[in-house]
PDB file of C-alpha atoms in Angstrom:
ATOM      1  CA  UNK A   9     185.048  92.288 119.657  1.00  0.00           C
ATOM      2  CA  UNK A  10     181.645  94.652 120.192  1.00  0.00           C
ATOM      3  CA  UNK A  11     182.239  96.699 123.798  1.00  0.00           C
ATOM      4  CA  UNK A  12     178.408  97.331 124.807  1.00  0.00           C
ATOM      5  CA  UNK A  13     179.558  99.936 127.446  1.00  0.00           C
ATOM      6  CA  UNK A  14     181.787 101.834 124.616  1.00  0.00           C
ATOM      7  CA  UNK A  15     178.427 102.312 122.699  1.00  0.00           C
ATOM      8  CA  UNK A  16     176.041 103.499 125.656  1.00  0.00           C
ATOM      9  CA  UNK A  17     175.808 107.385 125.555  1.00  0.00           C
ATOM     10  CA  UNK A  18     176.486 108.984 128.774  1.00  0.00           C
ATOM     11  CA  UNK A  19     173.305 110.993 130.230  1.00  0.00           C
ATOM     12  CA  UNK A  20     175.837 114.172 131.511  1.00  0.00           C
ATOM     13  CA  UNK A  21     172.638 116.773 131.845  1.00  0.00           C
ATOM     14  CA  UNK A  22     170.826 114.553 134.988  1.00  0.00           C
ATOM     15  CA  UNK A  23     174.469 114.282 136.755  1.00  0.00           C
ATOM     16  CA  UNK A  24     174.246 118.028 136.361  1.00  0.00           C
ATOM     17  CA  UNK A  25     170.650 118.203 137.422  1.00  0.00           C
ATOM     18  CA  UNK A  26     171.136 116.227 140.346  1.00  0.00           C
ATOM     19  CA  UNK A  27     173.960 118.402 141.440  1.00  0.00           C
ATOM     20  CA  UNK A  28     171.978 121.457 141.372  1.00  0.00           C
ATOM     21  CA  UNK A  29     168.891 119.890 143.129  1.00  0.00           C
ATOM     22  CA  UNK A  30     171.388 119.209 145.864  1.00  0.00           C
ATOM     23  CA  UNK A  31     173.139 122.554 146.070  1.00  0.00           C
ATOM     24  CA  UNK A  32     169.977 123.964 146.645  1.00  0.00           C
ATOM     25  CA  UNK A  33     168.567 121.671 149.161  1.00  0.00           C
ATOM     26  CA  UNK A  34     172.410 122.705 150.906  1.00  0.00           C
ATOM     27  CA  UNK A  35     171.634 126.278 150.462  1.00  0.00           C
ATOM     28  CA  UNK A  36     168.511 125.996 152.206  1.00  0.00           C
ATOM     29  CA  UNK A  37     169.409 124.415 154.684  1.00  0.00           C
ATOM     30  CA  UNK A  38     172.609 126.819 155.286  1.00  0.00           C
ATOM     31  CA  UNK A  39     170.221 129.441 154.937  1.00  0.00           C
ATOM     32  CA  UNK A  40     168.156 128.256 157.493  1.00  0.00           C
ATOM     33  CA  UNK A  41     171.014 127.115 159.977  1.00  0.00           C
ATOM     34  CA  UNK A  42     172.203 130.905 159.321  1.00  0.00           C
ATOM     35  CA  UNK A  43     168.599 132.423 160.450  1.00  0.00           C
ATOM     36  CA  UNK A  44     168.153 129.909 163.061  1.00  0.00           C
ATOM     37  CA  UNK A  45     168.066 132.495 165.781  1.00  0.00           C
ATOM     38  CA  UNK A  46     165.412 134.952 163.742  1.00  0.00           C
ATOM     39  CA  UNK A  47     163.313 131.798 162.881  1.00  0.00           C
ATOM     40  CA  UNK A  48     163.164 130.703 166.861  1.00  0.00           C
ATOM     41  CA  UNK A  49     161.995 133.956 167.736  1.00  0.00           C
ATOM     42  CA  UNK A  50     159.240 134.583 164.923  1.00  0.00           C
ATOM     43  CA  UNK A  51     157.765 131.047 166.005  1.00  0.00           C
ATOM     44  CA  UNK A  52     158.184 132.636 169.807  1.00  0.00           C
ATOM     45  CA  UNK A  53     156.271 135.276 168.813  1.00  0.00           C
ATOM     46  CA  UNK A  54     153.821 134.077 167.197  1.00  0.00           C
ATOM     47  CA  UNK A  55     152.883 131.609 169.355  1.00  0.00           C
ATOM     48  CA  UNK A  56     152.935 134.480 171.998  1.00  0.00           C
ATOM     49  CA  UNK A  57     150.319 135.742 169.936  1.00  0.00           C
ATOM     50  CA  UNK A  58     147.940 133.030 169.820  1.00  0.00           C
ATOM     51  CA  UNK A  59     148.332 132.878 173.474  1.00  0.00           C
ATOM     52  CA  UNK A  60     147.536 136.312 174.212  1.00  0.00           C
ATOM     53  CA  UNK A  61     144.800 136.154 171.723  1.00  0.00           C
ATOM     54  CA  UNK A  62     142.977 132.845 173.562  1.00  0.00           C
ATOM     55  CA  UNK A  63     143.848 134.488 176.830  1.00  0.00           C
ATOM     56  CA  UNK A  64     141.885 137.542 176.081  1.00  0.00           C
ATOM     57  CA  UNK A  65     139.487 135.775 175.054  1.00  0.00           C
ATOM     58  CA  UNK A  66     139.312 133.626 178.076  1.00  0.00           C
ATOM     59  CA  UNK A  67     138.913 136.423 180.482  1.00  0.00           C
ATOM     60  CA  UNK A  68     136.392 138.638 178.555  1.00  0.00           C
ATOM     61  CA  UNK A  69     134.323 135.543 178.846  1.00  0.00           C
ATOM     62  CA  UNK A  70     134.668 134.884 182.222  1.00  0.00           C
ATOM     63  CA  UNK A  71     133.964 138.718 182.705  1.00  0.00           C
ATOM     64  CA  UNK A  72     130.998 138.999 180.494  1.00  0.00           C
ATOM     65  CA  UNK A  73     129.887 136.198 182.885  1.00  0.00           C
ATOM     66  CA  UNK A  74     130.864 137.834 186.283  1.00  0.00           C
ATOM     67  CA  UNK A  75     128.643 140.623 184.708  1.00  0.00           C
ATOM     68  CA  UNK A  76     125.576 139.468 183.192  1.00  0.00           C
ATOM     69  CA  UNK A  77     125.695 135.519 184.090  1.00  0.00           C
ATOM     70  CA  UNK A  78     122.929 136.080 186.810  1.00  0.00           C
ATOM     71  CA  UNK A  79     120.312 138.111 184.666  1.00  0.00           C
ATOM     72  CA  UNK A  80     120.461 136.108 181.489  1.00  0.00           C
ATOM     73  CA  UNK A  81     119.955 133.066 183.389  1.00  0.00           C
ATOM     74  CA  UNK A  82     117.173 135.015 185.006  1.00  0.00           C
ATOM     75  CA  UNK A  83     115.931 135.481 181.918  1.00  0.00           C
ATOM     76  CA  UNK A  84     116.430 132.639 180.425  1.00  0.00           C
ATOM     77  CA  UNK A  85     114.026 130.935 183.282  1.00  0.00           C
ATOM     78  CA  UNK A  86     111.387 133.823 182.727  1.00  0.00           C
ATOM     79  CA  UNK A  87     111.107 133.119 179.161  1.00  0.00           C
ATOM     80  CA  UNK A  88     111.394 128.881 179.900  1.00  0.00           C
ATOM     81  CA  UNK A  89     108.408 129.078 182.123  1.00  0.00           C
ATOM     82  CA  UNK A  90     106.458 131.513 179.933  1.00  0.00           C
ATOM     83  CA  UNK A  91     104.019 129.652 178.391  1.00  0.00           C
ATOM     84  CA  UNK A  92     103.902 126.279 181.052  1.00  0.00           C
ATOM     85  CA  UNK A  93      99.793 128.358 181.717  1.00  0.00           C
ATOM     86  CA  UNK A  94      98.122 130.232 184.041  1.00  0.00           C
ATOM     87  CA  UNK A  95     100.024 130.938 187.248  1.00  0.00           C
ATOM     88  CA  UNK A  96     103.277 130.971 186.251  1.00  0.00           C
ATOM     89  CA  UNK A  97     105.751 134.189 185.912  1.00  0.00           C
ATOM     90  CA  UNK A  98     104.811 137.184 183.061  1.00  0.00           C
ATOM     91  CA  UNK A  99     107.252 137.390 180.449  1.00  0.00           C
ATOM     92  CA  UNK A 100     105.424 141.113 179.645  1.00  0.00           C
ATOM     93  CA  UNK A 101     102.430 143.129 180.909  1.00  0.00           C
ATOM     94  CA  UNK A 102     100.052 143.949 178.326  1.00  0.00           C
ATOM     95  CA  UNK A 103     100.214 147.339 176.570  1.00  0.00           C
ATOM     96  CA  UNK A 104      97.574 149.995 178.276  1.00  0.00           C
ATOM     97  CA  UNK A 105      95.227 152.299 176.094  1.00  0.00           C
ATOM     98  CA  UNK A 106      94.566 155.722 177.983  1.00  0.00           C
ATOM     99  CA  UNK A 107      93.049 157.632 175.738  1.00  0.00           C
ATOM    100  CA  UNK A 108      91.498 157.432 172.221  1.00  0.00           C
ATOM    101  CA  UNK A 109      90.115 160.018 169.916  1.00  0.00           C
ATOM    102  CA  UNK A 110      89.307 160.984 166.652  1.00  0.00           C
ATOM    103  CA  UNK A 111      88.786 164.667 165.039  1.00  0.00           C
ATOM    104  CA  UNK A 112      87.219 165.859 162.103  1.00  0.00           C
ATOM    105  CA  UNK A 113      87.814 169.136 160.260  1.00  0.00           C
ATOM    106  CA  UNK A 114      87.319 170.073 156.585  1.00  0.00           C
ATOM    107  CA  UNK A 115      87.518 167.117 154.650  1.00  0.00           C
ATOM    108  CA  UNK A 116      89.840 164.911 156.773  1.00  0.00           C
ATOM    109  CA  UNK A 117      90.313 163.177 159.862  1.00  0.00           C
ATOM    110  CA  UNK A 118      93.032 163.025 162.668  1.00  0.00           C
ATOM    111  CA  UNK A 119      92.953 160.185 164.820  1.00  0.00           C
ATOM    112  CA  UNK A 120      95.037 160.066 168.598  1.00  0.00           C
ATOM    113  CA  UNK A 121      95.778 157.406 170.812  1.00  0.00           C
ATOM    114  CA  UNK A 122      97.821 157.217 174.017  1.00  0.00           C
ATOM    115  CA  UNK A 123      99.475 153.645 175.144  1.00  0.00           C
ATOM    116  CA  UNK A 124     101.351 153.121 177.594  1.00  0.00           C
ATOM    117  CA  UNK A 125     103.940 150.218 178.023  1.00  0.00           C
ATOM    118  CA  UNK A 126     104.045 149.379 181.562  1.00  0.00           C
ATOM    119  CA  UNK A 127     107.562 147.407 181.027  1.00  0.00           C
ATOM    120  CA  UNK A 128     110.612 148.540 182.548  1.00  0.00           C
ATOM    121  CA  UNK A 129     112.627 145.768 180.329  1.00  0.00           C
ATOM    122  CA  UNK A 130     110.716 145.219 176.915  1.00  0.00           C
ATOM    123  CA  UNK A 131     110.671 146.996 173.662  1.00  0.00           C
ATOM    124  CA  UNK A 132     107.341 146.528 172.535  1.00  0.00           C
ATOM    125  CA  UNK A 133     106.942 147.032 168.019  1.00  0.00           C
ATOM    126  CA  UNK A 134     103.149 147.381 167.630  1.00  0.00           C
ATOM    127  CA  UNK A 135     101.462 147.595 164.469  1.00  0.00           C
ATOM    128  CA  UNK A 136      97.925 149.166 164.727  1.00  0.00           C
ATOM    129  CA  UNK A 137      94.811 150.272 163.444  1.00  0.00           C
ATOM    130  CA  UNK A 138      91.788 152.797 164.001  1.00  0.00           C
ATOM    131  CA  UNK A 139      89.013 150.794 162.990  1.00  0.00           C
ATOM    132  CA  UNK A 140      85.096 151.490 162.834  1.00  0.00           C
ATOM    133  CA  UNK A 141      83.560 148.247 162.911  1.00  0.00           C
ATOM    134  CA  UNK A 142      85.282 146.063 161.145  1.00  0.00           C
ATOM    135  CA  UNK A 143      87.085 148.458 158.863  1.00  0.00           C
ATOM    136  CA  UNK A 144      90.203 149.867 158.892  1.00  0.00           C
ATOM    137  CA  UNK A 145      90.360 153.125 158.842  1.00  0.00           C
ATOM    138  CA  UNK A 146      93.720 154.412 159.388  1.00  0.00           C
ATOM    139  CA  UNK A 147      97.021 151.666 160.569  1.00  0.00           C
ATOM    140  CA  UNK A 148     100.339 152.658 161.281  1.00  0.00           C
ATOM    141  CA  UNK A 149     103.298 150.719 162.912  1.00  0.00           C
ATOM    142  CA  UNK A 150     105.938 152.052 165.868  1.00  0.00           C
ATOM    143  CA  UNK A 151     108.085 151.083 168.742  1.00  0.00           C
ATOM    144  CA  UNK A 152     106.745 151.968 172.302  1.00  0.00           C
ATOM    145  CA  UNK A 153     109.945 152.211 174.637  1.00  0.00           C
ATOM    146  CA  UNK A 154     110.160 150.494 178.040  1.00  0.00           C
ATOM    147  CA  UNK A 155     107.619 152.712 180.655  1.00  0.00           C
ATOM    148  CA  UNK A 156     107.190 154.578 177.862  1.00  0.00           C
ATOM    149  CA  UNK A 157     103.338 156.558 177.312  1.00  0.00           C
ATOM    150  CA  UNK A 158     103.367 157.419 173.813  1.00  0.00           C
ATOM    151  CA  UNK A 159     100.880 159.774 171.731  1.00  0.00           C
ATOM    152  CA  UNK A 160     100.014 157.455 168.117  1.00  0.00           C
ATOM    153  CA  UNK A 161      99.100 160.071 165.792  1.00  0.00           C
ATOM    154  CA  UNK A 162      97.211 159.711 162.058  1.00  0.00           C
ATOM    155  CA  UNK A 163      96.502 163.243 160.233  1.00  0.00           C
ATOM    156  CA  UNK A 164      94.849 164.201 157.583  1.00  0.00           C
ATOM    157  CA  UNK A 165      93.023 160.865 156.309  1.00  0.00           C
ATOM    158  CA  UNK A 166      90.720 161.306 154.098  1.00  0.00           C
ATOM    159  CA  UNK A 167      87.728 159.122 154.145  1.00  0.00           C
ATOM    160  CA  UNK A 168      84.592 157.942 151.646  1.00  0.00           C
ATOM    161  CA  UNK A 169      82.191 158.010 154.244  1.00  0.00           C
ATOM    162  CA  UNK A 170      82.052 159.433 158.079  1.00  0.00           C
ATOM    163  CA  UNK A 171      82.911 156.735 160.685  1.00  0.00           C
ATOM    164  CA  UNK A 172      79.822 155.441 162.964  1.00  0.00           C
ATOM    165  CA  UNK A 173      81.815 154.470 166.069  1.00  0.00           C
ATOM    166  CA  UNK A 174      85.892 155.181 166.265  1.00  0.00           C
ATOM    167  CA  UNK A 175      87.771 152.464 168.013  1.00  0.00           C
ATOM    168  CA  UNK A 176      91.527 152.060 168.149  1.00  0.00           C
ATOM    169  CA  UNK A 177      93.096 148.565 167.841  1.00  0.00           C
ATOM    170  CA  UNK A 178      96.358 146.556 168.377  1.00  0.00           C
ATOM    171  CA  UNK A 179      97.088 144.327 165.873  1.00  0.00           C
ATOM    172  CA  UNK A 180     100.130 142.571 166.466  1.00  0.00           C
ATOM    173  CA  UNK A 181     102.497 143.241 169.197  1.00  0.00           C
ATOM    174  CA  UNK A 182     105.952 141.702 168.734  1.00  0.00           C
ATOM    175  CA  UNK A 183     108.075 142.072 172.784  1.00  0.00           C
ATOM    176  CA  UNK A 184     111.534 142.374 172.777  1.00  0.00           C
ATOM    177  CA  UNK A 185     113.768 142.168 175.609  1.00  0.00           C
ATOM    178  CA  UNK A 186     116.301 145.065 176.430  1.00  0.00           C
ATOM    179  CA  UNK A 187     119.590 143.362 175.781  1.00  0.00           C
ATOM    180  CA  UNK A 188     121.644 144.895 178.538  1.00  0.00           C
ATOM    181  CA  UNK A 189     124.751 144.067 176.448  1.00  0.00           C
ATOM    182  CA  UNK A 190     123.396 146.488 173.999  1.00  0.00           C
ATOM    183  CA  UNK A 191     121.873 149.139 177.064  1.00  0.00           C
ATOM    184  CA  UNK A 192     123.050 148.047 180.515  1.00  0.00           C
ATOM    185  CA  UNK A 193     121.128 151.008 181.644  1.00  0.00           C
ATOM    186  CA  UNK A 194     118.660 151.743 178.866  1.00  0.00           C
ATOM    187  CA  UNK A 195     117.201 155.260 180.490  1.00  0.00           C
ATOM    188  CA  UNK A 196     120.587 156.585 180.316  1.00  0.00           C
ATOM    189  CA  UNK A 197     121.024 155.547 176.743  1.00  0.00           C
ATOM    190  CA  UNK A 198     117.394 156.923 176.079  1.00  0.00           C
ATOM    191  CA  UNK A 199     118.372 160.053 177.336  1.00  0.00           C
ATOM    192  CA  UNK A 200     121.640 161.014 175.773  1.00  0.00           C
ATOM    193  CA  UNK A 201     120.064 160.754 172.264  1.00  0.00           C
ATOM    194  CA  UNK A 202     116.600 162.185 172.751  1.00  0.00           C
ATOM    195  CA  UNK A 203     118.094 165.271 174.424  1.00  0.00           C
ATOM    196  CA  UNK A 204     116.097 168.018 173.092  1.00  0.00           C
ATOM    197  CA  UNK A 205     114.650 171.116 174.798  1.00  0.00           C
ATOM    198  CA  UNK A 206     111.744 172.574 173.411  1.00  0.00           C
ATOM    199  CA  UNK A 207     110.472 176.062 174.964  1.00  0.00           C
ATOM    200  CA  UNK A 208     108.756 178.954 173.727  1.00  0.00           C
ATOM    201  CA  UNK A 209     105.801 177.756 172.331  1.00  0.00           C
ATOM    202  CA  UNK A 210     103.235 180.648 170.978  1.00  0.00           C
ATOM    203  CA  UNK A 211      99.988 179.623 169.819  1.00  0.00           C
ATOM    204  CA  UNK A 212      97.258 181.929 168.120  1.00  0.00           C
ATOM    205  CA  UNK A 213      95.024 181.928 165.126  1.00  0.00           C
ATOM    206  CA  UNK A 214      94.788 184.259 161.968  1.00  0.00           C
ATOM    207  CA  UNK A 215      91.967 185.107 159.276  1.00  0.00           C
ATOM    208  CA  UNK A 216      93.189 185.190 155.868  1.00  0.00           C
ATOM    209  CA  UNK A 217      92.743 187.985 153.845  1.00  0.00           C
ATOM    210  CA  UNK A 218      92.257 186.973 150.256  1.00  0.00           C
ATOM    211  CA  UNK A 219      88.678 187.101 150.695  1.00  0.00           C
ATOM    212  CA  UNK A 220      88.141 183.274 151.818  1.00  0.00           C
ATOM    213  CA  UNK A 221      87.992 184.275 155.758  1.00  0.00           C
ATOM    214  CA  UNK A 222      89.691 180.848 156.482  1.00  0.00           C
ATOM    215  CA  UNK A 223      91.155 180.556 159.868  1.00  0.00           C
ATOM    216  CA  UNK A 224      94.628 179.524 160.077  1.00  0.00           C
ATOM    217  CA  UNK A 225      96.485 177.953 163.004  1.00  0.00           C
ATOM    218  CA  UNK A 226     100.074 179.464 163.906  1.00  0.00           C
ATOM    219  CA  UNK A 227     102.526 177.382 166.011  1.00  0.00           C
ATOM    220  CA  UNK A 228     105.965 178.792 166.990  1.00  0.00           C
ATOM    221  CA  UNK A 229     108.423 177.173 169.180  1.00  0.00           C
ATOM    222  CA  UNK A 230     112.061 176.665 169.726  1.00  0.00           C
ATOM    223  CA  UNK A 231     113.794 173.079 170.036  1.00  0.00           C
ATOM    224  CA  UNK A 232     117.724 172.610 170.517  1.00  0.00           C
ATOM    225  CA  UNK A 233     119.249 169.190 169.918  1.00  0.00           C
ATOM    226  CA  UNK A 234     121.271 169.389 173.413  1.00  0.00           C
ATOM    227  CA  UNK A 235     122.614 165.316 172.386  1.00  0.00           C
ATOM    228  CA  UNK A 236     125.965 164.628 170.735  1.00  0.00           C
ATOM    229  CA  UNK A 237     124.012 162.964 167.895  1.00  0.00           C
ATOM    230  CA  UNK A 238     123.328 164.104 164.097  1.00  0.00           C
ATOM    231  CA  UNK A 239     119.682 163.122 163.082  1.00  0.00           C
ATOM    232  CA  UNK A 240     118.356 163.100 159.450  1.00  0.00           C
ATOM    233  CA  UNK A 241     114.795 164.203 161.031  1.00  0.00           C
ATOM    234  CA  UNK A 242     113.357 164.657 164.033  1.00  0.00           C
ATOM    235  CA  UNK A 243     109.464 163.925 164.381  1.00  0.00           C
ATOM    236  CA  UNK A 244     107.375 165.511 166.850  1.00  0.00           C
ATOM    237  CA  UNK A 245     103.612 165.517 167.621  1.00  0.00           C
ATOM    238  CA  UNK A 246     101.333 168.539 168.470  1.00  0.00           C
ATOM    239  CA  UNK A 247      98.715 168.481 170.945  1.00  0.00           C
ATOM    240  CA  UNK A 248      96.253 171.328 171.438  1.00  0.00           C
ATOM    241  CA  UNK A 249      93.969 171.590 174.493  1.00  0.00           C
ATOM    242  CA  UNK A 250      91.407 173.555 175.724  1.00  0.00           C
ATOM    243  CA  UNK A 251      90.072 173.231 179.308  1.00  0.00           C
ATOM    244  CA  UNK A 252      92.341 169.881 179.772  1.00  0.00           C
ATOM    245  CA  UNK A 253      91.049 168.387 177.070  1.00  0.00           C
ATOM    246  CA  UNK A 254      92.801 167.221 173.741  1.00  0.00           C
ATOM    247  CA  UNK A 255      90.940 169.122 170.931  1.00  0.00           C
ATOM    248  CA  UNK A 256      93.371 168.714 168.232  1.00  0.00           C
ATOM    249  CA  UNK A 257      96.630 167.363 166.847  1.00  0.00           C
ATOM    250  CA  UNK A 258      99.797 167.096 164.229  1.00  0.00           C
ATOM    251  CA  UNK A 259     102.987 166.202 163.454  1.00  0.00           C
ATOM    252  CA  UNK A 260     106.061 168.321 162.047  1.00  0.00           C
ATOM    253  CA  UNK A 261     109.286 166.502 161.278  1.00  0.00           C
ATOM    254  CA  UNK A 262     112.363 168.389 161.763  1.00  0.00           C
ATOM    255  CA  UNK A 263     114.939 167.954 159.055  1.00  0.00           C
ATOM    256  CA  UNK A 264     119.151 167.173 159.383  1.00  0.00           C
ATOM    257  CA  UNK A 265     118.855 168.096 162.686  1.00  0.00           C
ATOM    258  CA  UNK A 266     122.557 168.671 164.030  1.00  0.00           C
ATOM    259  CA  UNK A 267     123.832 168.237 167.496  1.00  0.00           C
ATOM    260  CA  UNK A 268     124.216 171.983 169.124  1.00  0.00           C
ATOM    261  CA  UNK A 269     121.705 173.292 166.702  1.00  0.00           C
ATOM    262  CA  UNK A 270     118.760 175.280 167.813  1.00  0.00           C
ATOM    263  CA  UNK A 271     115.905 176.050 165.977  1.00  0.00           C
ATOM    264  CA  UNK A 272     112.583 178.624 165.421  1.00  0.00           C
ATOM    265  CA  UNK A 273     110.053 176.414 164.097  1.00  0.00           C
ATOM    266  CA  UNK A 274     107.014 178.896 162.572  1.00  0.00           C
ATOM    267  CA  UNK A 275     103.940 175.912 161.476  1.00  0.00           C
ATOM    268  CA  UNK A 276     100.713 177.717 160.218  1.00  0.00           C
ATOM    269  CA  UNK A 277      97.621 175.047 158.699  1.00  0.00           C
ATOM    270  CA  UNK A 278      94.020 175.410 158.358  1.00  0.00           C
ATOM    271  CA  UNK A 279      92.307 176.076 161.663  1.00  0.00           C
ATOM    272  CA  UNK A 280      91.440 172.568 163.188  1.00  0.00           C
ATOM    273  CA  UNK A 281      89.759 173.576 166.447  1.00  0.00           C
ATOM    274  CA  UNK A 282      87.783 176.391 167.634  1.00  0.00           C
ATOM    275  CA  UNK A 283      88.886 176.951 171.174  1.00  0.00           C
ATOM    276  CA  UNK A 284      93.168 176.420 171.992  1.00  0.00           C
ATOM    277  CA  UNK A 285      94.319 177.318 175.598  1.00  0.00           C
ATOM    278  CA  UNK A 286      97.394 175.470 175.915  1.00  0.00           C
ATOM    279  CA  UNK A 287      99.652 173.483 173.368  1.00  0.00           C
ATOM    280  CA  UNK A 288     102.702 170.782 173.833  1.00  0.00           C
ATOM    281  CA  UNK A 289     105.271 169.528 171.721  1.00  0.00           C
ATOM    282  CA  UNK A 290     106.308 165.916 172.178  1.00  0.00           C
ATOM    283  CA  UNK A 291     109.566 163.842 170.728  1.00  0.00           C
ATOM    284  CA  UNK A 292     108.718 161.109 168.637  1.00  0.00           C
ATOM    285  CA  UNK A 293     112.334 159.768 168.177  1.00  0.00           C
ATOM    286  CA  UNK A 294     113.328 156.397 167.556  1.00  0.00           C
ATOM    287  CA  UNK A 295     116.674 156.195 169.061  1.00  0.00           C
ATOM    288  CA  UNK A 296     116.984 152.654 168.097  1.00  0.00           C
ATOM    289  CA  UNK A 297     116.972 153.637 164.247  1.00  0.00           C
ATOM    290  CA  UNK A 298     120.451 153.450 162.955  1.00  0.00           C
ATOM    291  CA  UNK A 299     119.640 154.501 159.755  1.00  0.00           C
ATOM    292  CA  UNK A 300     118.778 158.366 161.137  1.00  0.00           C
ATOM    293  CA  UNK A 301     121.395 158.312 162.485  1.00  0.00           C
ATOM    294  CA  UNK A 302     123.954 161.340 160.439  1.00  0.00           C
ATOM    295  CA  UNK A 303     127.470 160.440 159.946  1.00  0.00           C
ATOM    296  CA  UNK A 304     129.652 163.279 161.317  1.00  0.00           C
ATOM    297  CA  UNK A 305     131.106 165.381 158.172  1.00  0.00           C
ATOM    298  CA  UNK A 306     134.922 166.521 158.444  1.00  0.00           C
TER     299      UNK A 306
END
């Protein structure tokens, strides 16, 4: 007589599989019965976390609110009723050209003009033009800063013909609102970077001597960066008057300028008007730039 269950062979490896799944499952959970304290507290924890974290979060909101609410709402109805037509509130006053001139000497021309941006709360990014008819004669681009009156200078352009009648031009005008996250007081910000003194300033005129009798125009002044700021350069813009009058400009650019440095600037170029009583130096930084911005060296 056959016996079926004498003839089945007996699987011994999944007994012993089965056992060792299940000693592990035991360890884990002995392990985790033994670390039951350290496991309470790391889940206190970080849940403390994530509290604090929303918390903070919470009450810089609510402060950031407290603080600014009212004027961005204010804001927000200036620029809402903007464009509803005539009558209604101005989002910005209209840039305001004081002066504009245009000098010729040698083969080139220098061109001035002096806007002023009227706006104690708008950036205004102009791009612009100096235009005889309908030609463009000479364009640059720059940011006017709020209640800012800025000097536009163009040197040395050469052009194929001399212009009938000069006129200066805005071409686009793009406002920007001073974010008073960014500069809740904006003149103070202004200030602390574009702190430069500038003093000293000797003017005169020289003849060369190599036979040419040109006339030369020296400038020497001194200019301390007083701000806690490193700048890759530092533009500036010469005027020259005689009487009151503007009769000629430039531009220097002042290289790595370093916070504490002072410096003897010595500028000499052919003679560009006849008859200089009195000279200024202006700043022509934009503070906004981050990319003049040095990084401190250790």
């Amino acid at each position: 007589m056959n016996n079926d269950f004498d003839n089945q062979d007996i699987d011994l490896n999944k007994y012993s599989k089965a056992k060792s799944g299940s000693l592990s499952k035991a360890g884990v959970g002995l392990w985790m019965l033994e670390h039951k304290r350290h496991l309470i507290l790391g889940i206190i924890v970080i849940l403390g976390g994530v509290s604090l974290f929303l918390y903070s979060y919470f009450f810089y909101n609510l402060f950031d609110y407290l603080r600014y609410g009212d004027e961005q709402q204010k804001n927000l109805n200036e620029l809402s009723t903007a464009n509803l037509g005539a009558g209604t509130i101005k989002v910005a006053t209209p840039l305001e050209t004081l002066e504009e001139k245009m000098f010729y000497h040698g083969d080139s021309y220098d061109f001035l003009a002096k806007v002023k941006n009227p706006n104690d709360n708008f950036f205004a990014n102009v791009s612009y033009c100096f235009v005889d008819a309908d030609v463009d004669l000479a364009c640059g681009s720059t940011i006017i800063f709020p209640g800012e009156e800025k000097y536009l200078l163009i040197v040395s352009e050469k052009l194929e013909k001399k212009p009938g009648e000069q006129k200066f031009k805005i071409k686009s005008n793009r406002w920007e609102r001073v974010d008073i996250r960014k500069y809740p007081n904006w003149k103070d910000y202004y200030s602390l970077r574009a702190d430069f003194t500038i003093a000293n300033i000797k003017f005169d005129k020289t003849v060369s001597m190599d036979g040419s009798y040109r006339n030369f125009d020296n400038l020497n002044f001194d200019i301390r960066n007083n701000s806690p700021y490193n700048y890759w350069e530092v533009p500036l813009s010469i005027l020259m008057f005689s009487k009151g009058n503007i009769v000629g400009v430039n531009t220097y650019r002042a290289l790595e300028f370093k916070s504490g440095e002072n410096r003897q600037i010595k500028i000499t170029w052919p003679n560009s008007a006849s008859s200089v009583d009195d000279v200024k130096v202006f700043l022509n930084l934009n503070v906004l730039d981050e990319l003049n911005y040095m990084s401190y060296k250790l």
